[in-house]
PDB file of C-alpha atoms in Angstrom:
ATOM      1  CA  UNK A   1      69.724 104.829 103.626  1.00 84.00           C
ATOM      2  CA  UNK A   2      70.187 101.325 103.007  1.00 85.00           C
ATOM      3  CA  UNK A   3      72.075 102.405  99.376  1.00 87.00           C
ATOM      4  CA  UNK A   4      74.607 104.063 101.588  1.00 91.00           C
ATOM      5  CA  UNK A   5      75.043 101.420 104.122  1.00 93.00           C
ATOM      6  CA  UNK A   6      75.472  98.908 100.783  1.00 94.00           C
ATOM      7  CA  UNK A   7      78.213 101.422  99.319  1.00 94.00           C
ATOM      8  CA  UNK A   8      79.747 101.838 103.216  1.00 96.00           C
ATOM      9  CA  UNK A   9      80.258  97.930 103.448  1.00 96.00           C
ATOM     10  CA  UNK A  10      81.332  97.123  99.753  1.00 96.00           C
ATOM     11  CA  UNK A  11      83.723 100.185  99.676  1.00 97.00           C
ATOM     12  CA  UNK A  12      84.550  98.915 103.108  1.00 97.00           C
ATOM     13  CA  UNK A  13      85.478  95.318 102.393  1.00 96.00           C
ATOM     14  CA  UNK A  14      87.216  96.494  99.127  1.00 97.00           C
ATOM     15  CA  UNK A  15      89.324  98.613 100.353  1.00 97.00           C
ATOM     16  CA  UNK A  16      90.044  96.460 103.674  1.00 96.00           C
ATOM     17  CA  UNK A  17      90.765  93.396 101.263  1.00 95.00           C
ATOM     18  CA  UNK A  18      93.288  95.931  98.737  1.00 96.00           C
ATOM     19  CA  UNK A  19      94.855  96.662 101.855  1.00 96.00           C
ATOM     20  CA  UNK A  20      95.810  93.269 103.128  1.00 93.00           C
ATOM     21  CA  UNK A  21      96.829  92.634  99.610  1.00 96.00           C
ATOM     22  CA  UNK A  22      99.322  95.280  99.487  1.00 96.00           C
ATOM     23  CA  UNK A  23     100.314  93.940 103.063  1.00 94.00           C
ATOM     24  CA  UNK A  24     101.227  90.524 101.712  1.00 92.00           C
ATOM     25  CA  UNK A  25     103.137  91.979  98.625  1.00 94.00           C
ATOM     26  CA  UNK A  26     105.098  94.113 100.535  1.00 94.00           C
ATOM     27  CA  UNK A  27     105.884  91.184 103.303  1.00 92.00           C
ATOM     28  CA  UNK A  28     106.333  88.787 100.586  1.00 94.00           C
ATOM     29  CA  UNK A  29     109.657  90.933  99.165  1.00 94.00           C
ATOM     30  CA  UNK A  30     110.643  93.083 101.705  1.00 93.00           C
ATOM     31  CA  UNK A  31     110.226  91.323 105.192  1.00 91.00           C
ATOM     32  CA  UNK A  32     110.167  87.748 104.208  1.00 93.00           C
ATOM     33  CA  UNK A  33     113.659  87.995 102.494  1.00 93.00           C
ATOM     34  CA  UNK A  34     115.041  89.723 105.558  1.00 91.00           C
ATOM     35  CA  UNK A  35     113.744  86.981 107.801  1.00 92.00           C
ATOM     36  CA  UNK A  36     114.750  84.075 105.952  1.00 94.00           C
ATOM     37  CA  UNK A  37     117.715  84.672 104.275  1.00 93.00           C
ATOM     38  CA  UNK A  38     120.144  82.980 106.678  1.00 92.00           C
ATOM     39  CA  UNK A  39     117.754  80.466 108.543  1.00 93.00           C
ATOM     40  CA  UNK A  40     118.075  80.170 111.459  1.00 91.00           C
ATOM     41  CA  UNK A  41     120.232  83.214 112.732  1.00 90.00           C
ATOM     42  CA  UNK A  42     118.223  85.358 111.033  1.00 91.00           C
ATOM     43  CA  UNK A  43     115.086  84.395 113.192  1.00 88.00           C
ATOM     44  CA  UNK A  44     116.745  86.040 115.996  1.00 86.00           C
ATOM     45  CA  UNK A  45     117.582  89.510 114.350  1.00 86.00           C
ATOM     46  CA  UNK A  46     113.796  89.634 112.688  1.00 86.00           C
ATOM     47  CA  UNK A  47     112.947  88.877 116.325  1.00 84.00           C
ATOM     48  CA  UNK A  48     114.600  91.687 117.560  1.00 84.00           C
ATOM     49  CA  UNK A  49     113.310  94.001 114.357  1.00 85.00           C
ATOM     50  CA  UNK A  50     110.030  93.408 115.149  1.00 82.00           C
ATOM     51  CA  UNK A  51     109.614  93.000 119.367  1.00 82.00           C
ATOM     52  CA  UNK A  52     106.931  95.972 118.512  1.00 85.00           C
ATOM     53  CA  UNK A  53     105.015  95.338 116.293  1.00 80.00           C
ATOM     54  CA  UNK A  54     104.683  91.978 113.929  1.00 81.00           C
ATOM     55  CA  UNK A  55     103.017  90.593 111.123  1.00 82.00           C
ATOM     56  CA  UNK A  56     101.226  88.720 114.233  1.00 81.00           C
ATOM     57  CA  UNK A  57      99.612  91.675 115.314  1.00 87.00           C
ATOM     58  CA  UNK A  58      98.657  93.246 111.848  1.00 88.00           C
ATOM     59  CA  UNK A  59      97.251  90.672 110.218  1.00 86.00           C
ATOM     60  CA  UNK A  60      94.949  89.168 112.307  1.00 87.00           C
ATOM     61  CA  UNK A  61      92.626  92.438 113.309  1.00 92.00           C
ATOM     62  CA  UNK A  62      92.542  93.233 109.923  1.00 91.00           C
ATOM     63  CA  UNK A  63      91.673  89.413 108.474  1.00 86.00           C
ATOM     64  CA  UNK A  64      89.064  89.783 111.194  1.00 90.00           C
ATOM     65  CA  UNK A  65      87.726  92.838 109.885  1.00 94.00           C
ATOM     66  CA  UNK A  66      87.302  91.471 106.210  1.00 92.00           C
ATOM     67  CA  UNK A  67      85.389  88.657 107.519  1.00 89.00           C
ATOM     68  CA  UNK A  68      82.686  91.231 109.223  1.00 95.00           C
ATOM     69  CA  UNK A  69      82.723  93.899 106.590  1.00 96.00           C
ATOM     70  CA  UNK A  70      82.582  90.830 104.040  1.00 95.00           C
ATOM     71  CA  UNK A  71      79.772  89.665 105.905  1.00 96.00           C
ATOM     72  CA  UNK A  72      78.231  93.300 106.054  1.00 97.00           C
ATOM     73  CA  UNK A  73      78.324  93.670 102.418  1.00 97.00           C
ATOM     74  CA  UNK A  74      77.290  89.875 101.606  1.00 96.00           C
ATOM     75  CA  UNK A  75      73.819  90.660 103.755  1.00 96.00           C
ATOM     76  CA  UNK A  76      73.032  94.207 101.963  1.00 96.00           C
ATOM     77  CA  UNK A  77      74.119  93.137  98.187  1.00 96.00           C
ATOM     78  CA  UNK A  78      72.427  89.859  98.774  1.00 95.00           C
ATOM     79  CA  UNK A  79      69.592  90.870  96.706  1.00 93.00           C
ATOM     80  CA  UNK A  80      71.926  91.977  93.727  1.00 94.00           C
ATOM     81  CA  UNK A  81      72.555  88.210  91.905  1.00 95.00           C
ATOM     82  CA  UNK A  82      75.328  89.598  89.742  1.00 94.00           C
ATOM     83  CA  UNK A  83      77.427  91.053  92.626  1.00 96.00           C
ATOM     84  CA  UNK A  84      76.487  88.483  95.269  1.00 96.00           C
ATOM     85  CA  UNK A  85      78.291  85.669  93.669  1.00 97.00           C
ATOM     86  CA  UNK A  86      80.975  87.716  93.423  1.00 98.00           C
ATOM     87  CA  UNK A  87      81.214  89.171  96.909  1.00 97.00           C
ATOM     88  CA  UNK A  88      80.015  85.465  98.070  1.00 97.00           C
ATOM     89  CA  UNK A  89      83.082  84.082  96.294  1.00 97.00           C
ATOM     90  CA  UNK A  90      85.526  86.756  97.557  1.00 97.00           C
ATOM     91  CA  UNK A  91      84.835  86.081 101.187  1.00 95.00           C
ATOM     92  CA  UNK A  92      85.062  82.442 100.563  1.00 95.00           C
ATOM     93  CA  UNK A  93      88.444  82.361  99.167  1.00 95.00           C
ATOM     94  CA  UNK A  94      88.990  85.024 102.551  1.00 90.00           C
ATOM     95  CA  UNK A  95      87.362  82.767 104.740  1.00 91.00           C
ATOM     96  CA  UNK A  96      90.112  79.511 102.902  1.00 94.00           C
ATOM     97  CA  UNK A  97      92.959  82.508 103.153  1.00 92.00           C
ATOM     98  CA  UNK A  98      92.484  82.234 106.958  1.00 90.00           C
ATOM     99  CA  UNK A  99      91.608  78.735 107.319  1.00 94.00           C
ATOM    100  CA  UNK A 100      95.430  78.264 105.998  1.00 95.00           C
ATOM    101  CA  UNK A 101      97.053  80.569 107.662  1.00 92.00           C
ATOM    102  CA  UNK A 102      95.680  79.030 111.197  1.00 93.00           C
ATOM    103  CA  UNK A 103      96.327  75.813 110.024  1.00 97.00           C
ATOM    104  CA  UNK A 104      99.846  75.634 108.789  1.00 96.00           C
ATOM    105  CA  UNK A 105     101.350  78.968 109.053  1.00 94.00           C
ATOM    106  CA  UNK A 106     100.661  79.576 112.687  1.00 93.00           C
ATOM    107  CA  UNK A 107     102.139  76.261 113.889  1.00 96.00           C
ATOM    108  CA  UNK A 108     105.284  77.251 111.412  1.00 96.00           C
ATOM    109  CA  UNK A 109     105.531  80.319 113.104  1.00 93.00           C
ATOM    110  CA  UNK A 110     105.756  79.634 116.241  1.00 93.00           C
ATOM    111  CA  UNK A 111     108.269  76.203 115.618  1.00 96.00           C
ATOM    112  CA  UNK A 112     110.172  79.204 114.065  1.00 94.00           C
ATOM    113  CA  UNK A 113     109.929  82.112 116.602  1.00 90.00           C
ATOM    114  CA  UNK A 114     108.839  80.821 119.635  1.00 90.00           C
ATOM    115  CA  UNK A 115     110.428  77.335 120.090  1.00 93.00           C
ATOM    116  CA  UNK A 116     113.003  78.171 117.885  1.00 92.00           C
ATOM    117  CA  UNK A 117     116.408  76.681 117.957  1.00 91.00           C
ATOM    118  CA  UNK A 118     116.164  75.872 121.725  1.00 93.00           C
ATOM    119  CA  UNK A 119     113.812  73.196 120.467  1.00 95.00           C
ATOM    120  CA  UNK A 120     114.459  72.608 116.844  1.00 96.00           C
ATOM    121  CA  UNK A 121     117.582  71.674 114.725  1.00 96.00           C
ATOM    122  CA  UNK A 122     118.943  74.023 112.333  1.00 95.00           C
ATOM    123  CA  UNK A 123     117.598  71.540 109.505  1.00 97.00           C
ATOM    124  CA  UNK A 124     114.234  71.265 111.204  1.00 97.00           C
ATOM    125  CA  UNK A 125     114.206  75.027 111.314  1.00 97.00           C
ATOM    126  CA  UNK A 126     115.536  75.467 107.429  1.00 96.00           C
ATOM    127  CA  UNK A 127     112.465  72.696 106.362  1.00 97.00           C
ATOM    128  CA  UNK A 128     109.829  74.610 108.363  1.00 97.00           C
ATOM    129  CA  UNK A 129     110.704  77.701 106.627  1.00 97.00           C
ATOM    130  CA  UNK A 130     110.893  76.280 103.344  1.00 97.00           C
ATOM    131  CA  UNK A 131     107.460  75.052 103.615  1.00 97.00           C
ATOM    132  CA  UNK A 132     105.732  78.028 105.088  1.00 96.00           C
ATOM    133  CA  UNK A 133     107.492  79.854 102.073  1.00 96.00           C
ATOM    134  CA  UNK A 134     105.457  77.675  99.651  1.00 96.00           C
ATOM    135  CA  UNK A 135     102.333  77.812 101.555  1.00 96.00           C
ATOM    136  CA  UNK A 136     102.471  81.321 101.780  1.00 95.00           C
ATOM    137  CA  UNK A 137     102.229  81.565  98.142  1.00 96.00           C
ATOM    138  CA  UNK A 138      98.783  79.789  98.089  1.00 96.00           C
ATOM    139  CA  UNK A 139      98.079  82.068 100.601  1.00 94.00           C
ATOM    140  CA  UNK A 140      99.417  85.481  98.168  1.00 95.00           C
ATOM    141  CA  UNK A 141      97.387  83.742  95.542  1.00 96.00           C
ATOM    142  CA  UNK A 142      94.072  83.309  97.549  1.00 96.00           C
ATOM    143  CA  UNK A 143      94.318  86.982  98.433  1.00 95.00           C
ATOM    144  CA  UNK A 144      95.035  88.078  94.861  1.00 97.00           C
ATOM    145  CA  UNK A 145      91.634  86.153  94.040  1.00 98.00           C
ATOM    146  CA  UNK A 146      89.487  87.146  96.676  1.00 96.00           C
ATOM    147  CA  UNK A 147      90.693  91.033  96.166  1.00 97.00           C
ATOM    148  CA  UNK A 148      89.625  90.569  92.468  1.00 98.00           C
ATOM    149  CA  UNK A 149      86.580  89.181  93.169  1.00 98.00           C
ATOM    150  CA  UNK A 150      85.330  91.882  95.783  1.00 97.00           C
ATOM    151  CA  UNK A 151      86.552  93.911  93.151  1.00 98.00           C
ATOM    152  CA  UNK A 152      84.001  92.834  90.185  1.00 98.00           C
ATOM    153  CA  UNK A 153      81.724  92.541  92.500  1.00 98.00           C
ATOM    154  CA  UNK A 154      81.479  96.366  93.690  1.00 97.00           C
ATOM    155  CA  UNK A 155      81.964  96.667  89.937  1.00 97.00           C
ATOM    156  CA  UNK A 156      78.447  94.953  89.667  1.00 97.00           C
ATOM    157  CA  UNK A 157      77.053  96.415  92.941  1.00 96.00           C
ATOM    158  CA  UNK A 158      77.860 100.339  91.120  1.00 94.00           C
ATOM    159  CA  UNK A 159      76.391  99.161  87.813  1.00 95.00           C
ATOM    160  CA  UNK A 160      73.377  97.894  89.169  1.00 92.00           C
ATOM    161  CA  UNK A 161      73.098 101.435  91.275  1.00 88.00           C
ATOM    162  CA  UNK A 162      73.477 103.391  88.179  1.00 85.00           C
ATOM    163  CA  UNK A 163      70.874 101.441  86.387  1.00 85.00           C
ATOM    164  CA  UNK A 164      68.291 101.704  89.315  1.00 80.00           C
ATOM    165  CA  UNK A 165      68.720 105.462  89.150  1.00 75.00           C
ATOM    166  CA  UNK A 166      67.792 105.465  85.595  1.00 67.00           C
TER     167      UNK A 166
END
């Protein structure tokens, strides 16, 4: 039983962490160059696109749950030293991956869609998107890491199960 709870929670946080990799890819060159290709009027039209639904509400649910399915398979592989770095590592670089989005893409966010021009200066508003552009990169790069990471480690999690069954 506690084989298949193991394989629930890796396959779990794998797939969960592929998913929000994908996510940022796709938002990285297909939303991002809609939003900020003519700062700051195109705030308002992304603002209108996405009155629904937003990054803001898809991202944060699912960070959340790769955090607790992270956890989950931490606890049950903890025992496996070759995949528990691995896994260990992954939600680490997760755990940094949110710790900079809260940190300096939230605030950027809502200078640029909530306080928007009837706060900030055109300039102001160019600068702040400039630098949550960069910063979102380190962000792209810390889920590119973490999602090869969780990766090896299921890697070493299945070779470990195949071995035991010899």
């Amino acid at each position: 039983m506690k084989q298949k709870l193991t394989y629930f929670f890796m396959v779990s946080y794998l797939w969960i962490t592929f998913i929000m990799l994908g996510a940022f890819v796709l938002e990285v060159f297909m939303v991002y160059p809609n939003i900020f290709h003519n700062v700051p009027e195109s705030f308002e039209v992304s603002m209108d696109f996405m009155e629904v639904a937003s990054p803001h509400t898809f991202f944060p649910p699912l960070g959340l749950a790769s955090w607790v399915t992270g956890a989950g398979a931490l606890i049950l592989v903890w025992k496996i030293k070759s995949a528990r770095r691995w896994v260990l590592g992954s939600i680490l670089v997760m755990i940094l991956l949110g710790l900079i989005s809260m940190v300096f893409e939230w605030p950027r966010n809502e200078i640029m869609f909530i306080e928007g021009q009837s706060v900030h200066s055109a300039e102001f508003l160019k600068q702040t998107a400039r630098e949550f552009l960069m910063i979102n990169w380190i962000r792209v790069a810390c889920n590119t890491i973490g999602a090869l990471m969780v990766f090896v480690g299921f890697l070493k999690f299945y070779k470990n199960q195949l071995h035991s069954r010899e």
